[in-house]
Each structure stands twice: as C-alpha cells, then as structure tokens.
C-alpha cells in the first residue's frame, strides 16, 4: 500500500496551539496527530508514505526523520515540500505524484483526521470494482454534502444552507440523490490525478473540486464508514478536546 498524508495546512483553527507548532505535530494525548495517522496507515499495510509540508515544514521533516525508523521500520517515507507555495489538497497530491508508483492506487488521508477505518479492506474493494477513486463518507450533520446515485457514483455537491450546487446536478434532481459527508480519506488512481491536474488548469485546487469536475466522466464512488469505526476531525481546539475525551474514556 502506498499512501499520502496531507500535513501542510496552516492550522489556523487550532490557534494558539499552532502559533509555534505545525498542525501535524499538535498532540492528541501523548502523541502528535500525524503519529496517530501514520500508525493507522502502517498497521493497515502502508509501506510507502508521502507527507506534504508547508507550515513549519522543517519541524515535520525532522519529526519524520527522527522517528520513522523506530516507529515504522518497514515503511519508506518521502517529503513533498510545499514550503514556497501551499497547493491545497488536489494541487498537493498532483505535486507529489512523481513520488508514487504510477501503477498502484494511492490511499490518502489528513493529519487532522483520526479514524480507524479498515483501509486494507477499502483498498481491496477499490481494486476489485476498478474505481478511479473511492471516497470514504458518512452521514453526518454538515452543510456540505456530496451527492451519490443509487449505484454509489458521485454526481455532485450541495451546500444545504444556501442551495449552491456543484458537479452539474440540477436543483430539481437533488432529492433523488443520497447525501453523504466526505471523511477526508480516499483512494485514487494516479491516472485520475494526472487527468485532474490537466483539467483544473491551475496548480492550486481542492481535491473535492477536482472530483466534482470529473465525476460525470470517471468512476468515483463512495463507501460509507460503518458505525463500529470511529472518526474525528480534530481541526479545531474543541474537536481536538472531544477526541481526547473519547480516547481517554476507553
């Protein structure tokens, strides 16, 4: 398994914790966020792990260099350096593409998403169905919802607050779709990243915008996270505290 972890974000919602520390190294319990994520990916079989960096980049690089051989001895690591320019998730993945095997799908996650999803199982399903991308989703209360048809293919996006739509769907057809929220974990074929990079015509773009631009032409499907697995977005101090309380009670 080859994987990418987005660790380049500014972490503005985690201030003041990120005033002198990159978001990826903010601690949840006694471990940095990125260590929780890498532990999960490594346990699930990731042996090629790429981490992108921007905010306090050298701190993240030093952490990987100082800990990788001890904590994850079977894995090899590479850094995709965005110190000069933050490229967002889609642009960051496109920049990192040369660091991956072009013939194998990439499992992608975020340093501020803590989840124990069965990544190896999802990867096997992705390969078996021959998807261009497979998105992990769940039903949750957010105003940004992805729209999927009965066959689980991505069709669009809606902001439920103002009704704004993306992906070519029409307002009248929205009730026919299943609404799911993206979990920040997905599996993507390198060839789709190449197509996305070419179609977006910019080096800075969000991965969801790339998916929505191509969803009518590519097989982009969702798998819903089962209830027995936990999921936490820890991108704010309040959410970080919620995750800490959850794990502290176990």
PDB file of C-alpha atoms in Angstrom:
ATOM      1  CA  UNK A   1       0.000   0.000   0.000  1.00  0.00           C
ATOM      2  CA  UNK A   2       1.229   3.479  -0.864  1.00  0.00           C
ATOM      3  CA  UNK A   3      -0.227   6.459   0.948  1.00  0.00           C
ATOM      4  CA  UNK A   4      -0.182  10.221   1.216  1.00  0.00           C
ATOM      5  CA  UNK A   5      -0.843  12.247   4.344  1.00  0.00           C
ATOM      6  CA  UNK A   6      -1.696  15.921   3.996  1.00  0.00           C
ATOM      7  CA  UNK A   7       0.273  17.775   6.680  1.00  0.00           C
ATOM      8  CA  UNK A   8       0.827  21.153   5.027  1.00  0.00           C
ATOM      9  CA  UNK A   9      -2.123  23.081   6.462  1.00  0.00           C
ATOM     10  CA  UNK A  10      -1.734  26.313   8.427  1.00  0.00           C
ATOM     11  CA  UNK A  11      -3.821  25.059  11.340  1.00  0.00           C
ATOM     12  CA  UNK A  12      -5.446  28.446  11.923  1.00  0.00           C
ATOM     13  CA  UNK A  13      -8.465  26.867  13.635  1.00  0.00           C
ATOM     14  CA  UNK A  14      -6.148  25.265  16.185  1.00  0.00           C
ATOM     15  CA  UNK A  15      -4.576  28.504  17.379  1.00  0.00           C
ATOM     16  CA  UNK A  16      -2.895  29.154  19.768  1.00  0.00           C
ATOM     17  CA  UNK A  17      -1.622  25.539  19.612  1.00  0.00           C
ATOM     18  CA  UNK A  18      -0.241  26.191  16.138  1.00  0.00           C
ATOM     19  CA  UNK A  19       1.434  29.521  16.844  1.00  0.00           C
ATOM     20  CA  UNK A  20       4.822  27.792  17.029  1.00  0.00           C
ATOM     21  CA  UNK A  21       3.927  24.224  16.032  1.00  0.00           C
ATOM     22  CA  UNK A  22       2.615  22.752  12.775  1.00  0.00           C
ATOM     23  CA  UNK A  23      -0.864  21.280  12.938  1.00  0.00           C
ATOM     24  CA  UNK A  24       0.505  17.797  12.283  1.00  0.00           C
ATOM     25  CA  UNK A  25       2.570  17.915  15.489  1.00  0.00           C
ATOM     26  CA  UNK A  26      -0.191  19.141  17.787  1.00  0.00           C
ATOM     27  CA  UNK A  27      -0.674  16.390  20.345  1.00  0.00           C
ATOM     28  CA  UNK A  28      -3.700  14.201  20.913  1.00  0.00           C
ATOM     29  CA  UNK A  29      -2.934  12.574  24.234  1.00  0.00           C
ATOM     30  CA  UNK A  30       0.764  11.797  24.315  1.00  0.00           C
ATOM     31  CA  UNK A  31       1.311  11.572  20.548  1.00  0.00           C
ATOM     32  CA  UNK A  32       1.321  14.101  17.688  1.00  0.00           C
ATOM     33  CA  UNK A  33      -1.652  13.935  15.346  1.00  0.00           C
ATOM     34  CA  UNK A  34       0.478  12.719  12.469  1.00  0.00           C
ATOM     35  CA  UNK A  35       1.787   9.836  14.553  1.00  0.00           C
ATOM     36  CA  UNK A  36      -1.770   8.629  15.163  1.00  0.00           C
ATOM     37  CA  UNK A  37      -2.457   8.766  11.420  1.00  0.00           C
ATOM     38  CA  UNK A  38       0.772   7.070  10.353  1.00  0.00           C
ATOM     39  CA  UNK A  39       0.282   4.364  12.996  1.00  0.00           C
ATOM     40  CA  UNK A  40      -3.108   3.577  11.469  1.00  0.00           C
ATOM     41  CA  UNK A  41      -1.875   3.590   7.880  1.00  0.00           C
ATOM     42  CA  UNK A  42       1.168   1.487   8.771  1.00  0.00           C
ATOM     43  CA  UNK A  43      -0.943  -1.070  10.649  1.00  0.00           C
ATOM     44  CA  UNK A  44      -3.207  -1.341   7.604  1.00  0.00           C
ATOM     45  CA  UNK A  45      -0.230  -2.092   5.362  1.00  0.00           C
ATOM     46  CA  UNK A  46       1.159   1.229   4.094  1.00  0.00           C
ATOM     47  CA  UNK A  47       4.818   0.781   3.186  1.00  0.00           C
ATOM     48  CA  UNK A  48       5.365   3.861   1.008  1.00  0.00           C
ATOM     49  CA  UNK A  49       4.230   7.025   2.785  1.00  0.00           C
ATOM     50  CA  UNK A  50       4.482  10.547   1.360  1.00  0.00           C
ATOM     51  CA  UNK A  51       3.907  13.553   3.626  1.00  0.00           C
ATOM     52  CA  UNK A  52       3.467  17.069   2.273  1.00  0.00           C
ATOM     53  CA  UNK A  53       4.702  20.034   4.304  1.00  0.00           C
ATOM     54  CA  UNK A  54       4.398  23.822   4.325  1.00  0.00           C
ATOM     55  CA  UNK A  55       3.675  25.440   7.713  1.00  0.00           C
ATOM     56  CA  UNK A  56       6.743  24.962   9.967  1.00  0.00           C
ATOM     57  CA  UNK A  57       7.888  22.435   7.371  1.00  0.00           C
ATOM     58  CA  UNK A  58      11.241  21.686   8.996  1.00  0.00           C
ATOM     59  CA  UNK A  59       9.567  20.586  12.216  1.00  0.00           C
ATOM     60  CA  UNK A  60       7.521  17.960  10.375  1.00  0.00           C
ATOM     61  CA  UNK A  61      10.517  16.827   8.323  1.00  0.00           C
ATOM     62  CA  UNK A  62      12.649  16.484  11.453  1.00  0.00           C
ATOM     63  CA  UNK A  63       9.909  14.527  13.195  1.00  0.00           C
ATOM     64  CA  UNK A  64       9.655  12.050  10.296  1.00  0.00           C
ATOM     65  CA  UNK A  65      13.429  11.685  10.015  1.00  0.00           C
ATOM     66  CA  UNK A  66      13.893  11.187  13.760  1.00  0.00           C
ATOM     67  CA  UNK A  67      11.086   8.689  14.304  1.00  0.00           C
ATOM     68  CA  UNK A  68      10.350   6.742  11.123  1.00  0.00           C
ATOM     69  CA  UNK A  69      12.983   4.014  11.521  1.00  0.00           C
ATOM     70  CA  UNK A  70      11.991   3.342  15.116  1.00  0.00           C
ATOM     71  CA  UNK A  71       8.206   3.547  14.875  1.00  0.00           C
ATOM     72  CA  UNK A  72       7.596   2.311  11.324  1.00  0.00           C
ATOM     73  CA  UNK A  73      10.693   0.295  10.328  1.00  0.00           C
ATOM     74  CA  UNK A  74       9.125  -1.425   7.315  1.00  0.00           C
ATOM     75  CA  UNK A  75       7.979   1.792   5.664  1.00  0.00           C
ATOM     76  CA  UNK A  76       9.822   4.212   3.434  1.00  0.00           C
ATOM     77  CA  UNK A  77       8.996   7.926   3.644  1.00  0.00           C
ATOM     78  CA  UNK A  78       9.215  10.815   1.223  1.00  0.00           C
ATOM     79  CA  UNK A  79       8.533  14.516   1.715  1.00  0.00           C
ATOM     80  CA  UNK A  80       6.645  16.639  -0.793  1.00  0.00           C
ATOM     81  CA  UNK A  81       7.829  20.141   0.069  1.00  0.00           C
ATOM     82  CA  UNK A  82       5.335  22.970  -0.466  1.00  0.00           C
ATOM     83  CA  UNK A  83       7.280  25.500   1.605  1.00  0.00           C
ATOM     84  CA  UNK A  84       7.272  28.017  -1.232  1.00  0.00           C
ATOM     85  CA  UNK A  85       3.574  27.708  -2.060  1.00  0.00           C
ATOM     86  CA  UNK A  86       0.637  25.975  -0.411  1.00  0.00           C
ATOM     87  CA  UNK A  87      -1.174  23.994  -3.109  1.00  0.00           C
ATOM     88  CA  UNK A  88      -4.356  22.792  -1.347  1.00  0.00           C
ATOM     89  CA  UNK A  89      -5.251  19.107  -1.315  1.00  0.00           C
ATOM     90  CA  UNK A  90      -5.653  18.483  -5.042  1.00  0.00           C
ATOM     91  CA  UNK A  91      -2.632  20.514  -6.033  1.00  0.00           C
ATOM     92  CA  UNK A  92      -0.603  18.926  -3.252  1.00  0.00           C
ATOM     93  CA  UNK A  93      -1.425  15.437  -4.469  1.00  0.00           C
ATOM     94  CA  UNK A  94      -0.585  16.397  -8.050  1.00  0.00           C
ATOM     95  CA  UNK A  95       2.801  17.796  -6.991  1.00  0.00           C
ATOM     96  CA  UNK A  96       3.591  14.615  -5.057  1.00  0.00           C
ATOM     97  CA  UNK A  97       2.628  12.299  -7.915  1.00  0.00           C
ATOM     98  CA  UNK A  98       6.230  11.594  -9.081  1.00  0.00           C
ATOM     99  CA  UNK A  99       6.955  10.135  -5.636  1.00  0.00           C
ATOM    100  CA  UNK A 100       4.489   7.273  -6.160  1.00  0.00           C
ATOM    101  CA  UNK A 101       4.322   4.085  -8.185  1.00  0.00           C
ATOM    102  CA  UNK A 102       2.126   5.127 -11.148  1.00  0.00           C
ATOM    103  CA  UNK A 103       0.622   1.645 -11.380  1.00  0.00           C
ATOM    104  CA  UNK A 104      -0.779   1.456  -7.849  1.00  0.00           C
ATOM    105  CA  UNK A 105      -3.623   3.409  -6.218  1.00  0.00           C
ATOM    106  CA  UNK A 106      -2.827   5.953  -3.527  1.00  0.00           C
ATOM    107  CA  UNK A 107      -4.539   5.892  -0.135  1.00  0.00           C
ATOM    108  CA  UNK A 108      -4.925   9.479   1.033  1.00  0.00           C
ATOM    109  CA  UNK A 109      -5.589  10.919   4.483  1.00  0.00           C
ATOM    110  CA  UNK A 110      -5.241  14.096   6.534  1.00  0.00           C
ATOM    111  CA  UNK A 111      -3.097  14.750   9.581  1.00  0.00           C
ATOM    112  CA  UNK A 112      -6.141  16.202  11.348  1.00  0.00           C
ATOM    113  CA  UNK A 113      -8.473  13.258  10.693  1.00  0.00           C
ATOM    114  CA  UNK A 114      -8.292  10.478  13.267  1.00  0.00           C
ATOM    115  CA  UNK A 115     -10.051   7.329  12.111  1.00  0.00           C
ATOM    116  CA  UNK A 116      -9.637   3.561  12.355  1.00  0.00           C
ATOM    117  CA  UNK A 117     -11.307   2.730   9.050  1.00  0.00           C
ATOM    118  CA  UNK A 118     -10.314  -0.636   7.517  1.00  0.00           C
ATOM    119  CA  UNK A 119      -8.042   0.802   4.833  1.00  0.00           C
ATOM    120  CA  UNK A 120      -6.798  -2.550   3.510  1.00  0.00           C
ATOM    121  CA  UNK A 121     -10.392  -3.697   3.071  1.00  0.00           C
ATOM    122  CA  UNK A 122     -11.304  -0.453   1.293  1.00  0.00           C
ATOM    123  CA  UNK A 123      -8.271  -0.737  -0.966  1.00  0.00           C
ATOM    124  CA  UNK A 124      -9.173  -4.295  -1.961  1.00  0.00           C
ATOM    125  CA  UNK A 125     -12.716  -3.194  -2.742  1.00  0.00           C
ATOM    126  CA  UNK A 126     -11.447  -0.259  -4.782  1.00  0.00           C
ATOM    127  CA  UNK A 127      -9.263  -2.569  -6.866  1.00  0.00           C
ATOM    128  CA  UNK A 128     -11.973  -5.187  -7.286  1.00  0.00           C
ATOM    129  CA  UNK A 129     -14.510  -2.680  -8.592  1.00  0.00           C
ATOM    130  CA  UNK A 130     -11.891  -0.884 -10.718  1.00  0.00           C
ATOM    131  CA  UNK A 131     -12.833   2.568  -9.473  1.00  0.00           C
ATOM    132  CA  UNK A 132     -10.975   5.678 -10.498  1.00  0.00           C
ATOM    133  CA  UNK A 133     -11.452   6.891  -6.936  1.00  0.00           C
ATOM    134  CA  UNK A 134     -13.181   5.619  -3.816  1.00  0.00           C
ATOM    135  CA  UNK A 135     -14.257   8.111  -1.151  1.00  0.00           C
ATOM    136  CA  UNK A 136     -14.930   7.216   2.465  1.00  0.00           C
ATOM    137  CA  UNK A 137     -18.087   9.006   3.611  1.00  0.00           C
ATOM    138  CA  UNK A 138     -20.539   9.022   6.465  1.00  0.00           C
ATOM    139  CA  UNK A 139     -23.927  10.507   7.251  1.00  0.00           C
ATOM    140  CA  UNK A 140     -23.285  13.496   9.485  1.00  0.00           C
ATOM    141  CA  UNK A 141     -24.655  16.950  10.112  1.00  0.00           C
ATOM    142  CA  UNK A 142     -22.790  19.369   7.870  1.00  0.00           C
ATOM    143  CA  UNK A 143     -23.974  21.874   5.295  1.00  0.00           C
ATOM    144  CA  UNK A 144     -21.543  20.494   2.688  1.00  0.00           C
ATOM    145  CA  UNK A 145     -22.889  17.243   1.321  1.00  0.00           C
ATOM    146  CA  UNK A 146     -21.729  15.066  -1.566  1.00  0.00           C
ATOM    147  CA  UNK A 147     -24.466  13.622  -3.768  1.00  0.00           C
ATOM    148  CA  UNK A 148     -24.364   9.963  -4.854  1.00  0.00           C
ATOM    149  CA  UNK A 149     -26.738   7.940  -7.004  1.00  0.00           C
ATOM    150  CA  UNK A 150     -28.146   4.514  -6.148  1.00  0.00           C
ATOM    151  CA  UNK A 151     -25.009   2.850  -7.556  1.00  0.00           C
ATOM    152  CA  UNK A 152     -22.821   4.961  -5.231  1.00  0.00           C
ATOM    153  CA  UNK A 153     -21.365   7.085  -8.038  1.00  0.00           C
ATOM    154  CA  UNK A 154     -20.540  10.700  -7.243  1.00  0.00           C
ATOM    155  CA  UNK A 155     -22.902  13.078  -9.038  1.00  0.00           C
ATOM    156  CA  UNK A 156     -22.452  16.425  -7.336  1.00  0.00           C
ATOM    157  CA  UNK A 157     -22.277  18.551  -4.216  1.00  0.00           C
ATOM    158  CA  UNK A 158     -24.717  20.770  -2.367  1.00  0.00           C
ATOM    159  CA  UNK A 159     -24.468  23.429   0.286  1.00  0.00           C
ATOM    160  CA  UNK A 160     -27.668  22.747   2.186  1.00  0.00           C
ATOM    161  CA  UNK A 161     -27.652  26.239   3.722  1.00  0.00           C
ATOM    162  CA  UNK A 162     -27.884  28.252   0.521  1.00  0.00           C
ATOM    163  CA  UNK A 163     -28.672  25.538  -2.054  1.00  0.00           C
ATOM    164  CA  UNK A 164     -25.491  26.119  -4.055  1.00  0.00           C
ATOM    165  CA  UNK A 165     -24.712  23.174  -6.329  1.00  0.00           C
ATOM    166  CA  UNK A 166     -21.561  21.823  -7.977  1.00  0.00           C
ATOM    167  CA  UNK A 167     -20.920  18.950 -10.352  1.00  0.00           C
ATOM    168  CA  UNK A 168     -23.622  19.578 -12.915  1.00  0.00           C
ATOM    169  CA  UNK A 169     -26.633  18.448 -10.866  1.00  0.00           C
ATOM    170  CA  UNK A 170     -29.925  20.317 -11.079  1.00  0.00           C
ATOM    171  CA  UNK A 171     -31.810  21.523  -8.031  1.00  0.00           C
ATOM    172  CA  UNK A 172     -34.922  19.592  -9.047  1.00  0.00           C
ATOM    173  CA  UNK A 173     -32.967  16.317  -9.054  1.00  0.00           C
ATOM    174  CA  UNK A 174     -31.309  16.706  -5.632  1.00  0.00           C
ATOM    175  CA  UNK A 175     -33.977  14.637  -3.757  1.00  0.00           C
ATOM    176  CA  UNK A 176     -33.100  11.571  -5.830  1.00  0.00           C
ATOM    177  CA  UNK A 177     -29.523  11.504  -4.567  1.00  0.00           C
ATOM    178  CA  UNK A 178     -28.054  10.151  -1.336  1.00  0.00           C
ATOM    179  CA  UNK A 179     -26.316  12.835   0.729  1.00  0.00           C
ATOM    180  CA  UNK A 180     -23.061  11.906   2.439  1.00  0.00           C
ATOM    181  CA  UNK A 181     -20.249  13.901   4.039  1.00  0.00           C
ATOM    182  CA  UNK A 182     -16.658  13.302   2.979  1.00  0.00           C
ATOM    183  CA  UNK A 183     -14.430  11.803   5.682  1.00  0.00           C
ATOM    184  CA  UNK A 184     -11.123  13.076   4.299  1.00  0.00           C
ATOM    185  CA  UNK A 185      -9.956   9.536   3.467  1.00  0.00           C
ATOM    186  CA  UNK A 186      -9.955   8.319  -0.114  1.00  0.00           C
ATOM    187  CA  UNK A 187      -8.240   6.058  -2.610  1.00  0.00           C
ATOM    188  CA  UNK A 188      -7.300   7.430  -6.003  1.00  0.00           C
ATOM    189  CA  UNK A 189      -5.634   6.142  -9.124  1.00  0.00           C
ATOM    190  CA  UNK A 190      -2.550   8.112 -10.200  1.00  0.00           C
ATOM    191  CA  UNK A 191      -4.010   8.369 -13.712  1.00  0.00           C
ATOM    192  CA  UNK A 192      -7.007  10.259 -12.308  1.00  0.00           C
ATOM    193  CA  UNK A 193      -4.677  12.674 -10.517  1.00  0.00           C
ATOM    194  CA  UNK A 194      -2.967  13.343 -13.858  1.00  0.00           C
ATOM    195  CA  UNK A 195      -6.302  13.991 -15.565  1.00  0.00           C
ATOM    196  CA  UNK A 196      -7.415  16.197 -12.701  1.00  0.00           C
ATOM    197  CA  UNK A 197      -4.228  18.261 -12.873  1.00  0.00           C
ATOM    198  CA  UNK A 198      -4.705  18.806 -16.604  1.00  0.00           C
ATOM    199  CA  UNK A 199      -8.407  19.641 -16.346  1.00  0.00           C
ATOM    200  CA  UNK A 200      -8.148  22.091 -13.456  1.00  0.00           C
ATOM    201  CA  UNK A 201      -5.697  24.367 -15.312  1.00  0.00           C
ATOM    202  CA  UNK A 202      -4.123  25.560 -12.061  1.00  0.00           C
ATOM    203  CA  UNK A 203      -1.611  24.151  -9.617  1.00  0.00           C
ATOM    204  CA  UNK A 204      -3.729  25.162  -6.599  1.00  0.00           C
ATOM    205  CA  UNK A 205      -7.035  23.339  -6.187  1.00  0.00           C
ATOM    206  CA  UNK A 206      -9.021  21.288  -3.725  1.00  0.00           C
ATOM    207  CA  UNK A 207      -9.373  17.553  -4.303  1.00  0.00           C
ATOM    208  CA  UNK A 208     -13.164  17.672  -3.993  1.00  0.00           C
ATOM    209  CA  UNK A 209     -13.350  20.342  -6.714  1.00  0.00           C
ATOM    210  CA  UNK A 210     -11.299  18.007  -8.892  1.00  0.00           C
ATOM    211  CA  UNK A 211     -13.614  15.095  -8.215  1.00  0.00           C
ATOM    212  CA  UNK A 212     -16.686  17.203  -8.981  1.00  0.00           C
ATOM    213  CA  UNK A 213     -15.226  18.408 -12.259  1.00  0.00           C
ATOM    214  CA  UNK A 214     -14.647  14.813 -13.409  1.00  0.00           C
ATOM    215  CA  UNK A 215     -17.485  12.915 -11.742  1.00  0.00           C
ATOM    216  CA  UNK A 216     -19.582  12.708 -14.906  1.00  0.00           C
ATOM    217  CA  UNK A 217     -16.747  11.051 -16.824  1.00  0.00           C
ATOM    218  CA  UNK A 218     -14.973   8.944 -14.191  1.00  0.00           C
ATOM    219  CA  UNK A 219     -15.949   6.176 -11.775  1.00  0.00           C
ATOM    220  CA  UNK A 220     -15.809   7.989  -8.444  1.00  0.00           C
ATOM    221  CA  UNK A 221     -17.697   6.051  -5.787  1.00  0.00           C
ATOM    222  CA  UNK A 222     -18.289   6.168  -2.059  1.00  0.00           C
ATOM    223  CA  UNK A 223     -18.076   3.628   0.712  1.00  0.00           C
ATOM    224  CA  UNK A 224     -19.882   4.610   3.895  1.00  0.00           C
ATOM    225  CA  UNK A 225     -17.912   4.272   7.115  1.00  0.00           C
ATOM    226  CA  UNK A 226     -19.528   1.595   9.253  1.00  0.00           C
ATOM    227  CA  UNK A 227     -20.729   2.595  12.711  1.00  0.00           C
ATOM    228  CA  UNK A 228     -18.256   0.373  14.557  1.00  0.00           C
ATOM    229  CA  UNK A 229     -15.377   2.569  13.391  1.00  0.00           C
ATOM    230  CA  UNK A 230     -14.569   5.930  14.937  1.00  0.00           C
ATOM    231  CA  UNK A 231     -13.902   9.154  13.039  1.00  0.00           C
ATOM    232  CA  UNK A 232     -12.785  12.542  14.315  1.00  0.00           C
ATOM    233  CA  UNK A 233     -11.998  15.782  12.514  1.00  0.00           C
ATOM    234  CA  UNK A 234      -9.627  17.391  15.031  1.00  0.00           C
ATOM    235  CA  UNK A 235      -9.081  20.611  13.118  1.00  0.00           C
ATOM    236  CA  UNK A 236     -10.338  22.866  15.942  1.00  0.00           C
ATOM    237  CA  UNK A 237      -9.463  23.017  19.629  1.00  0.00           C
ATOM    238  CA  UNK A 238     -12.995  21.969  20.561  1.00  0.00           C
ATOM    239  CA  UNK A 239     -12.933  18.951  18.257  1.00  0.00           C
ATOM    240  CA  UNK A 240      -9.464  18.019  19.491  1.00  0.00           C
ATOM    241  CA  UNK A 241     -10.788  18.037  23.045  1.00  0.00           C
ATOM    242  CA  UNK A 242     -13.750  15.865  22.019  1.00  0.00           C
ATOM    243  CA  UNK A 243     -11.390  13.297  20.528  1.00  0.00           C
ATOM    244  CA  UNK A 244      -9.193  13.376  23.627  1.00  0.00           C
ATOM    245  CA  UNK A 245     -12.210  12.726  25.847  1.00  0.00           C
ATOM    246  CA  UNK A 246     -13.322   9.827  23.650  1.00  0.00           C
ATOM    247  CA  UNK A 247      -9.957   8.063  23.779  1.00  0.00           C
ATOM    248  CA  UNK A 248      -9.396   8.877  27.442  1.00  0.00           C
ATOM    249  CA  UNK A 249     -12.608   7.054  28.403  1.00  0.00           C
ATOM    250  CA  UNK A 250     -11.736   3.833  26.536  1.00  0.00           C
TER     251      UNK A 250
END
